[in-house]
Amino acid sequence: MTQPTNFGFGDECALLKDSARKFFAEHLPVDRLHALVAAHPDPEAPSGAPWRDDLWPAMVELGWTALAIPESAGGLGLPAVAVAGLMEEHGRAAFPGPLAATLATSYVLAAADSGTAALEEVAAGRSATLAFANAAGSWHAGDSPVSARGGRLSGTACFVQEPRKAERLLVAAQDEGGLGLYWIASDAAGVTVAPDTIVDLTRDQGRVSFEEAVAEPVGRNGLAAFHAAMPALWTLLAADMVGAGEWQLQTTVEYAQARKQFDRPLGFFQAVKHQLVDVMTRVDESKSLLYNAACALDHEPEKALQLAHMAKASASDMAAFASGRSVQCHGGIGFTWECYVHLYFKRQKHSEVLWGDGAWHRARLADILLGEVA
Amino acid sequence: MSESERKDTPEQAEFRAHCRDWLRDNHPGEPPVRLPQSAIEIMTEPQLHWLQAWQKAAYDAGLVGCDYPEAVGGGGRTDCQRVANEEMLAARTPFLPNVIGLGMAAPTIFYHAQEPLKERLLPRLLSGEDIWCQGFSEPGAGSDLASVQTFAERRGDRWVINGHKVWTSLAHFAEWMILLLRTDKSHKYDGLSYFVVPIRSALGKGVTVRPLIKITGETGFNEVIFEDLEVDDSYRLDELGKGWQVAMTTLLHERGGGELVTPRSGGLTSKTSFSPTARNLRTLAQETPRGGGTAADDPLLRDRIVRQFIREEALQQNQRRSRVPALQDHPMRLQLQYKLLISELAQDTARLGLEVAGPASTLYLADEHAPTGGQWPLAYMNSYGMTIAAGTSEIQRNILGERVLGLAKSK
Ligand SMILES: Cc1cc2nc3c(=O)[nH]c(=O)nc-3n(C[C@H](O)[C@H](O)[C@H](O)COP(=O)(O)OP(=O)(O)OC[C@H]3O[C@@H](n4cnc5c(N)ncnc54)[C@H](O)[C@@H]3O)c2cc1C
């Protein structure tokens, strides 16, 4: 199979991306985001995970939770590049809702053998997230610390994203048949959410414990479903990072134009100018790799794994670099709580390690490109 | 169907089929001599003549210069050079030797010369029969190009030229030079004018070409000295004092941002041709013994080799994305990055090649034990030509910061 020259990013995708950008800019511009999530600076305080749940119905109305869901399950069945466009804007806005977690869940459900009913719920607007990582932070679903006996879950999943914002959990659990997938309400009996205290102010994360919690089985071959869905997950996260990286670039460039030292705008000095150019080239490389991977998900699935590893590896390194430079080039103000730069710095550091950092993805790529080491 | 075929116009589709047919029957095959890594490193007549024969054949078949009007020796087609380039690259052909002619002189002449001059110069340029060189840099004028001092003094409708150009690639083979010089000493930019001058026919009569030896030991660039060279006013491009604007056309095309797509072939893989790519790096690693296994088992090297694969893919995808307006924030943003990124990528890949080869990376071209015939250290040294020539990486970063990001000019 071959890929279309334009990544399959047609008018429909451009329209969606554009409207997403307007939606976020109108409803949660960065000053209001800051007022919402960074109102009380206290490094010892537990994370509150505030977000604008009042915006969720509008997001559902726009069809965003249904984007990646096949039409047969009540979704819109849009290509992955459309999701990438939306998530780029989501990242540019550092939006603090459960949208990314919900989309990620929909990808795994779509690959599960009996996920249709759950997918219909999500398409209709139910928010959801994935529970599969262990305490060591393994992103291999087969390492899930949750087990299931007769449809009852027990154990504690770690590094669960947005556990207080998502209404449903898709749990990977070791069961009689191997790794099963289970669907359960996050406030069901036997489910306890213990929020982590995290650096990122725009996200929520936590441990979810199950004690004989009754869940609905939605897939028998969880390993295969996760394996099939992971490239899409890495891609959507990379999209968020690319959008956030572009925000970091533009914001720092504006500062370098406005702020004067030695009677010159900061951007006059090459030590600043060249760093910002390097941020730009890295954002662009990551963005190109992102749409390449997203396009492959639909048009060249046999290459999607490799290209998604590339996209997330590149995005992780870019995010680390852009974050560092955005603080450094702002000087003292960049080191303060009041400057918005820290919101993105923290979000990017979180995204950098989520679902595998650069080195982890490169190690997988090395096995593909150079062969595994005996 | 390849990626770009899907959007071919009927003319392009027909032309693509023609290119394929022709290339299938007319690939020049294995070269009889070792080829240099790029056209600006051509050292010997046998190398040059073999490559010139390839360019002439491709030109005669309509694959070179196809977007130029027929009146100036072109093919009179619309947006077909891109197609020919794709097909020539896919067919793994040798590179075209007249790089400076095709990439810089031709578009400059096309946009700025009078009609008779175009009709006289362009056919032999496009066919590769006349090799061209670029006389911009001087001992005192490199990055700060507008400070050139080579001077032309008017005598009736002739000009008398005196001055000193350096780093002039291919001047030892060139018939013609594009020449940026000064016609007025009192204005830095507005005192510049732009000429085409015959070099070869004036050797010993006002023109001296002396080879400069490169860091690699190869020849390829030269210094060119003008002593009272007389040229006709009809060799001037555009108006007097407009040399800087004309030079901008040259530089724009040199950096790949021009209207006219530069004819380009390449990709020949053989024992006699080499470039520092991630694939070649992988082969080297897999063939280099290390510990009990090979260098391709070393976790640190694996990580770094994979990085080069990722950067290569990113650069290709940048080019793909540069043709999708909906996925760009600024029209020149990706185009202007290309030269910087490709040159630094080649440099880093070549440097890593040396690390992978380990102690054997010390062995050079003539050593029978040298990995890949000593091409890795050669490529590494040559890569600095790429990060210096055509605007250094630092100058590229200035341009990107100022033109794309809108930061204050550093000067
Ligand atoms: C292989 C090769 C082939 C070439 N072929 C040709 C040719 O055919 N025709 C031709 O005319 N020229 C040619 N050149 C010359 C080339 O264009 C110049 O070398 C180049 O423009 C740099 O000028 P320079 O050598 O004078 O270095 P300089 O301008 O003196 O630069 C020296 C160092 O200072 C840095 N620097 C200079 N100014 C700035 C600034 N404003 N900001 C930040 N850093 C700065 C540079 O980046 C560089 O690192 C060639 C060069 C090479 C290496």
PDB file of C-alpha atoms and ligand atoms in Angstrom, chain A residues 270 274, chain B residues 40 100 134-137 141-144 166-169 214 221 384-385 388-392 394-395 398 411, ligand 1:
ATOM      1  CA  GLN A 270      22.515  34.869  17.914  1.00  0.00           C
ATOM      2  CA  HIS A 274      19.957  30.220  16.867  1.00  0.00           C
TER       3      HIS A 274
ATOM      4  CA  ILE B  40      32.002  19.909  -6.891  1.00  0.00           C
ATOM      5  CA  ILE B 100      26.375  25.267 -10.626  1.00  0.00           C
ATOM      6  CA  GLN B 134      30.223  30.844  -9.621  1.00  0.00           C
ATOM      7  CA  GLY B 135      32.516  33.783  -8.854  1.00  0.00           C
ATOM      8  CA  PHE B 136      31.031  35.245  -5.698  1.00  0.00           C
ATOM      9  CA  SER B 137      33.388  34.661  -2.749  1.00  0.00           C
ATOM     10  CA  ALA B 141      33.994  38.626   1.190  1.00  0.00           C
ATOM     11  CA  GLY B 142      32.425  35.339   2.298  1.00  0.00           C
ATOM     12  CA  SER B 143      29.377  35.390   4.496  1.00  0.00           C
ATOM     13  CA  ASP B 144      29.336  39.143   4.007  1.00  0.00           C
ATOM     14  CA  VAL B 166      38.288  32.216  -4.179  1.00  0.00           C
ATOM     15  CA  TRP B 167      36.736  28.806  -3.484  1.00  0.00           C
ATOM     16  CA  THR B 168      35.480  28.768  -7.059  1.00  0.00           C
ATOM     17  CA  SER B 169      34.199  25.235  -7.559  1.00  0.00           C
ATOM     18  CA  LYS B 214      40.804  20.839  -0.176  1.00  0.00           C
ATOM     19  CA  PHE B 221      37.816  24.450  -6.121  1.00  0.00           C
ATOM     20  CA  TYR B 384      32.180  20.564   6.120  1.00  0.00           C
ATOM     21  CA  GLY B 385      32.044  21.786   2.552  1.00  0.00           C
ATOM     22  CA  ILE B 388      30.194  26.082   4.889  1.00  0.00           C
ATOM     23  CA  ALA B 389      29.364  26.543   1.210  1.00  0.00           C
ATOM     24  CA  ALA B 390      26.184  28.249  -0.001  1.00  0.00           C
ATOM     25  CA  GLY B 391      25.750  30.143   3.257  1.00  0.00           C
ATOM     26  CA  THR B 392      27.230  28.577   6.386  1.00  0.00           C
ATOM     27  CA  GLU B 394      25.320  29.980  11.108  1.00  0.00           C
ATOM     28  CA  ILE B 395      24.145  32.181   8.252  1.00  0.00           C
ATOM     29  CA  ASN B 398      20.325  33.841  10.878  1.00  0.00           C
ATOM     30  CA  LYS B 411      23.710  41.695  10.340  1.00  0.00           C
TER      31      LYS B 411
HETATM   32  C1  LIG C   1      33.325  23.241  -0.773  1.00  0.00           C
HETATM   33  C2  LIG C   1      33.094  24.680  -1.010  1.00  0.00           C
HETATM   34  C3  LIG C   1      32.759  25.115  -2.273  1.00  0.00           C
HETATM   35  C4  LIG C   1      32.550  26.463  -2.517  1.00  0.00           C
HETATM   36  N1  LIG C   1      32.244  26.851  -3.774  1.00  0.00           N
HETATM   37  C5  LIG C   1      32.110  28.168  -4.048  1.00  0.00           C
HETATM   38  C6  LIG C   1      31.890  28.620  -5.364  1.00  0.00           C
HETATM   39  O1  LIG C   1      31.816  27.821  -6.290  1.00  0.00           O
HETATM   40  N2  LIG C   1      31.780  29.924  -5.604  1.00  0.00           N
HETATM   41  C7  LIG C   1      31.844  30.839  -4.585  1.00  0.00           C
HETATM   42  O2  LIG C   1      31.700  32.012  -4.859  1.00  0.00           O
HETATM   43  N3  LIG C   1      32.066  30.451  -3.323  1.00  0.00           N
HETATM   44  C8  LIG C   1      32.217  29.147  -3.031  1.00  0.00           C
HETATM   45  N4  LIG C   1      32.454  28.739  -1.735  1.00  0.00           N
HETATM   46  C9  LIG C   1      32.615  29.756  -0.712  1.00  0.00           C
HETATM   47  C10 LIG C   1      31.512  29.825   0.325  1.00  0.00           C
HETATM   48  O3  LIG C   1      30.368  30.419  -0.204  1.00  0.00           O
HETATM   49  C11 LIG C   1      32.076  30.599   1.510  1.00  0.00           C
HETATM   50  O4  LIG C   1      33.121  29.857   2.059  1.00  0.00           O
HETATM   51  C12 LIG C   1      31.032  30.858   2.568  1.00  0.00           C
HETATM   52  O5  LIG C   1      30.073  31.769   2.107  1.00  0.00           O
HETATM   53  C13 LIG C   1      31.665  31.376   3.866  1.00  0.00           C
HETATM   54  O6  LIG C   1      32.493  32.457   3.659  1.00  0.00           O
HETATM   55  P1  LIG C   1      33.984  32.470   4.246  1.00  0.00           P
HETATM   56  O7  LIG C   1      34.637  31.238   3.793  1.00  0.00           O
HETATM   57  O8  LIG C   1      34.601  33.758   3.884  1.00  0.00           O
HETATM   58  O9  LIG C   1      33.812  32.386   5.815  1.00  0.00           O
HETATM   59  P2  LIG C   1      33.475  33.588   6.802  1.00  0.00           P
HETATM   60  O10 LIG C   1      32.340  34.377   6.274  1.00  0.00           O
HETATM   61  O11 LIG C   1      34.715  34.307   7.132  1.00  0.00           O
HETATM   62  O12 LIG C   1      32.967  32.780   8.065  1.00  0.00           O
HETATM   63  C14 LIG C   1      33.850  32.162   9.027  1.00  0.00           C
HETATM   64  C15 LIG C   1      33.002  31.661  10.188  1.00  0.00           C
HETATM   65  O13 LIG C   1      32.321  32.771  10.804  1.00  0.00           O
HETATM   66  C16 LIG C   1      30.922  32.566  10.790  1.00  0.00           C
HETATM   67  N5  LIG C   1      30.211  33.819  10.527  1.00  0.00           N
HETATM   68  C17 LIG C   1      30.476  34.745   9.581  1.00  0.00           C
HETATM   69  N6  LIG C   1      29.578  35.728   9.611  1.00  0.00           N
HETATM   70  C18 LIG C   1      28.695  35.422  10.582  1.00  0.00           C
HETATM   71  C19 LIG C   1      27.515  36.023  11.098  1.00  0.00           C
HETATM   72  N7  LIG C   1      27.014  37.154  10.602  1.00  0.00           N
HETATM   73  N8  LIG C   1      26.860  35.398  12.093  1.00  0.00           N
HETATM   74  C20 LIG C   1      27.334  34.237  12.611  1.00  0.00           C
HETATM   75  N9  LIG C   1      28.432  33.614  12.189  1.00  0.00           N
HETATM   76  C21 LIG C   1      29.099  34.200  11.175  1.00  0.00           C
HETATM   77  C22 LIG C   1      30.680  31.573   9.668  1.00  0.00           C
HETATM   78  O14 LIG C   1      29.470  30.855   9.842  1.00  0.00           O
HETATM   79  C23 LIG C   1      31.901  30.694   9.754  1.00  0.00           C
HETATM   80  O15 LIG C   1      31.702  29.727  10.749  1.00  0.00           O
HETATM   81  C24 LIG C   1      32.670  27.399  -1.464  1.00  0.00           C
HETATM   82  C25 LIG C   1      33.017  26.960  -0.196  1.00  0.00           C
HETATM   83  C26 LIG C   1      33.230  25.619   0.041  1.00  0.00           C
HETATM   84  C27 LIG C   1      33.596  25.193   1.417  1.00  0.00           C
END
